[in-house]
Coordinates of C-alpha atoms and ligand atoms in Angstrom, one line a residue:
X1 CA -63.7 3.3 73.1
X2 CA -64.5 4.1 69.5
X3 CA -61.3 4.3 67.4
X4 CA -61.3 7.6 65.6
X5 CA -58.0 7.5 63.9
X6 CA -58.2 7.6 60.1
X7 CA -56.1 9.0 57.3
X8 CA -57.4 11.9 55.2
X9 CA -58.8 10.7 51.9
X10 CA -60.5 13.9 50.6
X11 CA -59.2 16.1 47.8
X12 CA -57.5 19.1 49.5
X13 CA -53.7 18.6 49.6
X14 CA -53.5 21.2 52.4
X15 CA -55.4 18.8 54.6
X16 CA -52.8 16.1 54.2
X17 CA -50.6 16.0 57.3
X18 CA -48.3 13.2 56.3
X19 CA -47.2 11.3 53.2
X20 CA -49.5 8.6 54.4
X21 CA -52.5 10.9 53.9
X22 CA -51.3 11.7 50.3
X23 CA -51.0 7.9 49.8
X24 CA -54.6 7.4 51.0
X25 CA -55.8 10.1 48.7
X26 CA -53.9 8.7 45.8
X27 CA -55.1 5.1 46.4
X28 CA -58.7 6.4 46.4
X29 CA -58.3 8.2 43.1
X30 CA -56.2 5.7 41.2
X31 CA -57.5 2.5 39.5
X32 CA -56.0 -0.6 41.0
X33 CA -53.7 -1.3 38.0
X34 CA -52.1 2.1 38.3
X35 CA -51.8 1.8 42.1
X36 CA -50.1 -1.5 41.6
X37 CA -47.6 0.0 39.2
X38 CA -46.9 2.8 41.7
X39 CA -46.8 0.8 44.9
X40 CA -45.7 -2.7 44.0
X41 CA -42.3 -4.4 44.1
X42 CA -40.6 -7.5 42.8
X43 CA -41.6 -11.1 43.7
X44 CA -42.5 -11.4 47.4
X45 CA -41.8 -7.7 48.0
X46 CA -39.3 -8.5 50.8
X47 CA -36.9 -5.8 49.8
X48 CA -39.8 -3.4 49.4
X49 CA -40.8 -4.1 53.0
X50 CA -37.2 -4.0 54.2
X51 CA -36.7 -0.5 52.7
X52 CA -39.6 0.8 54.9
X53 CA -38.5 -1.2 57.9
X54 CA -34.9 0.1 57.7
X55 CA -36.1 3.6 58.4
X56 CA -38.7 2.5 60.9
X57 CA -36.1 0.7 63.0
X58 CA -33.7 3.6 63.3
X59 CA -33.5 5.5 66.6
X60 CA -31.7 8.6 67.7
X61 CA -30.3 9.5 71.1
X62 CA -31.2 13.2 71.0
X63 CA -29.2 16.0 72.6
X64 CA -30.8 18.8 74.5
X65 CA -30.2 22.5 75.4
X66 CA -28.2 23.0 72.2
X67 CA -29.5 26.4 71.2
X68 CA -31.1 27.3 67.8
X69 CA -32.0 24.4 65.5
X70 CA -29.6 23.6 62.7
X71 CA -30.3 24.8 59.2
X72 CA -31.9 22.3 56.8
X73 CA -30.0 23.3 53.6
X74 CA -27.1 21.4 52.1
X75 CA -24.7 21.8 49.2
X76 CA -24.8 19.2 46.5
X77 CA -22.7 19.3 43.3
X78 CA -22.0 23.0 43.9
X79 CA -25.6 24.0 44.4
X80 CA -27.4 25.1 47.6
X81 CA -30.5 23.0 48.2
X82 CA -33.1 23.8 50.8
X83 CA -33.1 20.2 52.2
X84 CA -31.3 17.0 51.5
X85 CA -33.8 15.7 48.9
X86 CA -33.9 15.0 45.2
X87 CA -36.9 13.7 43.4
X88 CA -36.0 10.3 42.0
X89 CA -36.5 9.3 38.3
X90 CA -39.8 7.5 37.8
X91 CA -41.2 6.4 34.5
X92 CA -44.9 6.7 33.3
X93 CA -45.6 9.7 35.5
X94 CA -48.5 10.6 33.2
X95 CA -50.3 7.4 34.4
X96 CA -50.7 9.1 37.8
X97 CA -51.7 12.6 36.6
X98 CA -52.0 14.4 33.3
X99 CA -48.5 15.8 32.5
X100 CA -47.2 14.2 35.6
X101 CA -43.5 14.9 34.8
X102 CA -44.3 18.6 34.4
X103 CA -46.3 18.7 37.7
X104 CA -43.4 17.1 39.5
X105 CA -40.9 19.4 37.9
X106 CA -42.9 22.6 38.6
X107 CA -43.4 21.7 42.2
X108 CA -39.7 20.8 42.5
X109 CA -38.8 24.2 40.9
X110 CA -40.9 26.1 43.4
X111 CA -39.4 24.2 46.3
X112 CA -35.8 24.5 44.9
X113 CA -35.2 20.7 44.9
X114 CA -33.8 18.9 41.9
X115 CA -36.2 16.8 39.7
X116 CA -34.8 13.8 38.0
X117 CA -36.5 13.1 34.7
X118 CA -36.6 9.4 33.6
X119 CA -35.7 8.1 30.2
X120 CA -39.2 6.7 30.2
X121 CA -40.9 10.0 31.1
X122 CA -43.9 11.2 29.2
X123 CA -42.8 14.8 28.8
X124 CA -40.0 15.8 26.5
X125 CA -36.6 16.8 27.9
X126 CA -37.2 20.4 26.6
X127 CA -40.6 20.6 28.3
X128 CA -39.1 19.7 31.6
X129 CA -36.3 22.2 31.1
X130 CA -38.8 24.9 30.4
X131 CA -40.3 24.5 33.9
X132 CA -37.1 26.0 35.3
X133 CA -36.5 23.1 37.6
X134 CA -33.1 21.9 38.7
X135 CA -33.2 19.3 36.0
X136 CA -31.4 16.0 36.3
X137 CA -31.7 13.5 33.5
X138 CA -31.7 9.7 34.1
X139 CA -30.4 7.4 31.4
X140 CA -31.2 3.8 30.8
X141 CA -28.3 2.8 28.5
X142 CA -29.7 1.1 25.4
X143 CA -28.0 -1.5 23.3
X144 CA -28.1 1.2 20.6
X145 CA -25.5 3.6 22.1
X146 CA -26.4 6.0 19.3
X147 CA -29.9 6.4 20.7
X148 CA -28.4 6.9 24.2
X149 CA -26.0 9.5 23.0
X150 CA -28.8 11.4 21.3
X151 CA -30.7 11.5 24.6
X152 CA -27.7 12.7 26.5
X153 CA -27.0 15.4 23.9
X154 CA -30.6 16.6 24.1
X155 CA -30.3 16.8 27.9
X156 CA -27.0 18.7 27.6
X157 CA -28.6 21.2 25.1
X158 CA -31.6 21.6 27.4
X159 CA -29.2 22.6 30.2
X160 CA -29.7 19.6 32.5
X161 CA -27.6 19.9 35.6
X162 CA -26.7 16.2 36.1
X163 CA -26.7 12.9 34.3
X164 CA -27.9 9.9 36.3
X165 CA -27.1 6.5 34.8
X166 CA -29.3 3.7 36.2
X167 CA -27.3 0.4 36.4
X168 CA -29.7 -1.9 38.3
X169 CA -32.3 -2.5 35.6
X170 CA -30.3 -4.3 32.9
X171 CA -32.8 -7.1 33.5
X172 CA -36.4 -6.3 34.3
X173 CA -37.5 -7.3 37.8
X174 CA -40.3 -9.9 38.2
X175 CA -43.3 -7.9 39.3
X176 CA -45.8 -10.6 39.2
X177 CA -48.6 -8.8 41.0
X178 CA -48.5 -6.2 38.2
X179 CA -48.2 -8.8 35.4
X180 CA -51.2 -10.8 36.7
X181 CA -53.4 -7.8 36.0
X182 CA -52.9 -8.1 32.2
X183 CA -54.0 -10.7 29.7
X184 CA -51.2 -11.1 27.2
X185 CA -48.8 -8.1 26.8
X186 CA -51.2 -5.5 25.6
X187 CA -54.5 -5.6 27.5
X188 CA -55.8 -5.4 31.0
X189 CA -57.9 -8.3 32.3
X190 CA -61.6 -7.5 32.6
X191 CA -61.6 -7.1 36.4
X192 CA -58.9 -4.5 36.2
X193 CA -60.8 -2.7 33.4
X194 CA -64.0 -2.7 35.5
X195 CA -62.1 -1.4 38.4
X196 CA -60.7 1.4 36.3
X197 CA -64.2 2.3 35.3
X198 CA -65.1 2.7 39.0
X199 CA -62.4 5.5 39.3
X200 CA -64.1 8.3 37.4
X201 CA -61.7 11.1 38.4
X202 CA -58.8 9.2 36.9
X203 CA -60.8 8.1 33.9
X204 CA -62.0 11.6 33.2
X205 CA -58.5 12.8 32.9
X206 CA -57.5 10.1 30.5
X207 CA -60.6 10.6 28.4
X208 CA -60.2 14.4 28.3
X209 CA -56.4 14.5 27.8
X210 CA -55.4 11.1 26.4
X211 CA -52.4 9.1 27.5
X212 CA -49.1 10.2 26.1
X213 CA -46.3 7.7 25.3
X214 CA -42.6 7.9 26.0
X215 CA -42.1 11.4 24.5
X216 CA -38.3 11.2 24.3
X217 CA -38.3 7.8 22.6
X218 CA -40.5 8.6 19.6
X219 CA -37.5 9.0 17.3
X220 CA -36.4 5.5 18.1
X221 CA -39.7 3.5 18.4
X222 CA -40.6 1.3 15.4
X223 CA -43.6 2.4 13.4
X224 CA -46.9 1.5 15.1
X225 CA -45.2 0.9 18.5
X226 CA -45.6 4.3 20.0
X227 CA -48.5 3.2 22.3
X228 CA -47.7 2.9 25.9
X229 CA -47.7 -0.9 26.3
X230 CA -45.9 -1.7 23.0
X231 CA -43.3 1.0 23.7
X232 CA -42.8 -0.3 27.3
X233 CA -42.0 -3.7 25.8
X234 CA -39.7 -2.1 23.3
X235 CA -37.8 -0.3 26.1
X236 CA -37.3 -3.6 28.0
X237 CA -35.7 -5.1 24.9
X238 CA -33.7 -2.0 24.1
X239 CA -32.0 -1.7 27.5
X240 CA -28.6 -3.3 27.3
X241 CA -28.6 -6.5 29.4
X242 CA -24.9 -6.8 29.3
X243 CA -23.9 -3.5 30.7
X244 CA -20.4 -3.3 32.2
X245 CA -18.1 -0.7 33.6
X246 CA -17.2 0.6 30.2
X247 CA -20.5 2.4 30.2
X248 CA -19.0 5.0 32.5
X249 CA -16.1 5.7 30.1
X250 CA -18.7 6.1 27.4
X251 CA -20.8 8.4 29.5
X252 CA -17.8 10.6 30.3
X253 CA -17.1 11.0 26.6
X254 CA -20.6 12.4 26.1
X255 CA -21.2 14.3 29.3
X256 CA -18.9 16.7 31.1
X257 CA -21.2 17.7 34.0
X258 CA -22.0 15.9 37.2
X259 CA -22.3 12.1 36.5
X260 CA -24.2 10.0 39.0
X261 CA -24.5 6.2 39.0
X262 CA -27.8 5.0 40.4
X263 CA -28.4 1.5 41.6
X264 CA -25.2 0.8 43.5
X265 CA -25.6 -2.0 46.0
X266 CA -22.1 -2.9 47.2
X267 CA -19.3 -0.8 48.8
X268 CA -16.7 -2.0 46.2
X269 CA -19.0 -1.0 43.3
X270 CA -19.4 2.4 45.0
X271 CA -15.6 2.8 45.0
X272 CA -15.3 1.5 41.4
X273 CA -17.9 3.9 40.1
X274 CA -16.0 6.8 41.5
X275 CA -12.7 5.4 40.1
X276 CA -14.3 5.2 36.7
X277 CA -15.2 8.8 36.6
X278 CA -18.6 9.2 38.4
X279 CA -19.0 12.3 40.6
X280 CA -21.5 10.7 42.9
X281 CA -23.6 7.5 43.4
X282 CA -27.1 6.6 44.5
X283 CA -27.3 3.5 46.7
X284 CA -30.5 2.0 45.6
X285 CA -32.5 -1.2 45.0
X286 CA -34.9 0.6 42.7
X287 CA -37.6 0.8 45.3
X288 CA -37.7 -3.0 45.7
X289 CA -38.8 -3.4 42.1
X290 CA -35.7 -5.3 40.8
X291 CA -33.8 -7.8 43.0
X292 CA -36.1 -9.1 45.7
X293 CA -33.5 -9.9 48.4
X294 CA -31.4 -6.8 47.8
X295 CA -30.3 -4.8 50.9
X296 CA -32.0 -1.6 51.7
X297 CA -29.7 1.3 50.8
X298 CA -29.9 2.7 54.4
X299 CA -28.3 -0.5 55.7
X300 CA -25.4 -0.1 53.3
X301 CA -24.6 3.5 53.5
X302 CA -22.3 3.4 56.6
X303 CA -20.1 0.7 55.0
X304 CA -20.0 2.7 51.8
X305 CA -19.0 5.8 53.7
X306 CA -16.3 3.9 55.5
X307 CA -15.0 2.6 52.1
X308 CA -15.1 6.0 50.4
X309 CA -14.3 8.5 53.1
X310 CA -16.1 11.8 53.6
X311 CA -15.5 13.4 50.2
X312 CA -17.6 11.7 47.6
X313 CA -21.3 12.4 47.1
X314 CA -23.5 9.6 48.2
X315 CA -27.3 9.6 47.9
X316 CA -29.6 6.8 48.9
X317 CA -33.2 5.9 48.1
X318 CA -35.8 3.4 49.0
X319 CA -38.4 3.7 51.7
X320 CA -38.2 7.4 52.7
X321 CA -41.7 8.6 53.7
X322 CA -41.0 11.0 56.5
X323 CA -38.8 14.1 57.1
X324 CA -37.0 12.2 59.9
X325 CA -35.9 9.7 57.3
X326 CA -33.8 12.4 55.7
X327 CA -32.1 12.9 59.1
X328 CA -31.6 9.2 59.5
X329 CA -30.0 8.9 56.1
X330 CA -27.7 11.8 56.8
X331 CA -26.8 10.4 60.3
X332 CA -25.7 7.1 58.6
X333 CA -23.5 9.0 56.2
X334 CA -25.6 9.9 53.1
X335 CA -25.6 13.4 51.7
X336 CA -29.2 13.3 50.5
X337 CA -32.2 11.1 49.8
X338 CA -34.1 10.5 46.6
X339 CA -37.8 10.1 46.9
X340 CA -39.8 8.0 44.5
X341 CA -43.1 7.0 45.9
X342 CA -43.3 9.8 48.6
X343 CA -43.5 12.5 45.9
X344 CA -45.5 10.2 43.5
X345 CA -48.3 9.8 46.1
X346 CA -48.6 13.6 46.1
X347 CA -48.7 13.6 42.3
X348 CA -51.4 10.9 42.2
X349 CA -53.4 12.6 44.9
X350 CA -53.6 16.1 43.5
X351 CA -51.1 16.8 40.7
X352 CA -48.7 19.7 41.2
X353 CA -50.4 20.9 44.4
X354 CA -50.0 17.4 45.8
X355 CA -46.3 17.2 45.0
X356 CA -45.9 20.6 46.5
X357 CA -47.7 19.4 49.6
X358 CA -45.5 16.2 49.8
X359 CA -42.3 18.4 49.6
X360 CA -43.6 20.8 52.2
X361 CA -44.6 18.0 54.6
X362 CA -41.1 16.4 54.2
X363 CA -39.4 19.8 54.7
X364 CA -41.4 20.6 57.8
X365 CA -40.9 17.2 59.3
X366 CA -37.1 17.3 58.5
X367 CA -36.7 20.7 60.2
X368 CA -38.7 19.5 63.2
X369 CA -36.6 16.3 63.4
X370 CA -33.3 18.2 63.1
X371 CA -34.5 20.6 65.9
X372 CA -35.4 17.7 68.2
X373 CA -32.4 15.5 67.5
X374 CA -30.1 18.5 68.0
X375 CA -27.1 16.8 66.7
X376 CA -27.6 13.5 68.7
X377 CA -26.4 10.3 67.1
X378 CA -28.2 7.2 65.9
X379 CA -28.2 4.6 68.7
X380 CA -26.3 2.3 69.2
X381 CA -23.5 4.6 67.9
X382 CA -22.1 3.4 64.6
X383 CA -19.2 0.9 65.0
X384 CA -20.3 0.1 68.6
Ligands
FMN1 C1 -43.5 3.9 39.7 C2 -42.0 3.9 39.7 C3 -41.3 4.1 38.5 C4 -39.9 4.1 38.5 N1 -39.2 4.3 37.3 C5 -37.8 4.4 37.3 C6 -37.1 4.9 36.2 O1 -37.7 5.1 35.1 N2 -35.8 5.0 36.3 C7 -35.1 4.7 37.4 O2 -33.9 4.9 37.5 N3 -35.8 4.3 38.6 C8 -37.1 4.2 38.5 N4 -37.8 3.9 39.7 C9 -37.0 3.8 40.9 C10 -36.9 5.1 41.7 O3 -36.0 6.0 41.0 C11 -36.3 5.0 43.1 O4 -35.2 4.2 43.1 C12 -37.3 4.3 44.1 O5 -38.6 4.7 43.8 C13 -37.0 4.7 45.5 O6 -37.8 4.0 46.4 P1 -39.1 4.7 47.1 O7 -40.2 4.7 46.0 O8 -39.4 3.8 48.2 O9 -38.7 6.1 47.5 C14 -39.2 3.9 39.7 C15 -39.9 3.7 40.9 C16 -41.3 3.7 40.9 C17 -42.0 3.6 42.2

C-alpha cells in the first residue's frame, strides 16, 4: 500500500490542521540556522525530548454520558481567559518573521490570550502595548539593576499586566548545534550562509525590511554593538550570573502588579518564590535550552501542587504542542500552559495569520479534548 500520510507544507495557514503542519511549513520557509535557533536545545537535547515525551505518555480514563462539554475558559490573575494558555516569552522573534513580536501580540490580542514580551524582543515595549494585547513583560535581571529598573518602569508605564522574572538563565545553556553553525562569534559558516540563500522567502523579508536588534536595549548597548550578534553577546554578559532570592524583594519594590517567577524546577523553590512575594510561578526548563538533564515541568507539577495547595497560580511550559496537552497540564494541577515553539511555528510559517492559526488549532483541540475526557482523571490516578 502506498503511504499517503504527509504534513501540509504549503503557505495557507487555514490548511494547517495541527501544530505539526505549522512546524513543517516553518521548516520549509526558514533557513537552517534560524530553524536551529527555534527548535534546538542544550547539549544532547535529552530534556527537550523529555518535555515532548512527558505529554505524549499521559493517558486519561475518560468519563461518559456527562452532559454538555465543560467550558474552556479560566480565570488567571483576576482576568477571564478563553483557554488556559499564555504565549511564552521568546527572544529574537523578528528572526522568524518581520515584526515577529507584533505579529504574536496582535494574534494574541485577537484570541484574548496573554502575550509575554521578552527582554530580548525586537519590538519596543510601547509598540507591543499599542497592539492591545494582554501584555506581560519578561525580565532578565541584569547586573546593572538600574537598567533592569528602567525596563520595568517602561513596562509599568505602558500598562503591562504582569511582570515575569526568568530565573533559569543566569548562565547560558550549551547549545552546541547552534554554535557549530557560526565561525567565531559574529559570522555564519559558509554552508549556513549558502543554505540561507536557498530560502528566498525568508531572505526577501530580511532584504526588504532589515533585521532589527533588541529594541528595548538600545539605551544600554555600547556604541557600535547594536547589531544582533554583538548585542546578543552583550546580553549574555549583562545577565547577572549570581542571582539570588533578593531579586524578588528588588522586583517587589519596582513592580506592584502580578509578579511571576519563571524557571522554577523544584517544589521547595516554588514555595520560596511565593513566600518571597511572587504571585505565581512558571515551572519551566526553558524549553530544554538550559540544563540538559532537567525534569520536564509536567513531571513536577503534581509535587508542586501538593507542596503549595490549591491557591497559588502555577503555570508550566515545555513540550505542549496539542490542545490535549493543556488538559493534561490542568489534570496534573497546573492552572495554565505557556507555549513557546507551538506558537512560534505559526509565526515562522505565516506571520500573524500563522500565530492565529496555531491558537485556533490549540483552542479547538482543547475544547474537543475536554468534551471527550468529560472530567475523567489521568490514569493511573495521582498518588495511586
Ligand atoms: C526561540 C526561543 C527563544 C526563547 N527566548 C526566551 C526568552 O527570551 N526569555 C525567556 O524567559 N524564555 C525564553 N525561551 C523559553 C520559553 O519562554 C519557554 O520556556 C519554552 O519555549 C517552552 O518550551 P516549548 O518551546 O516546548 O513550548 C525561549 C524559547 C525559544 C524556543
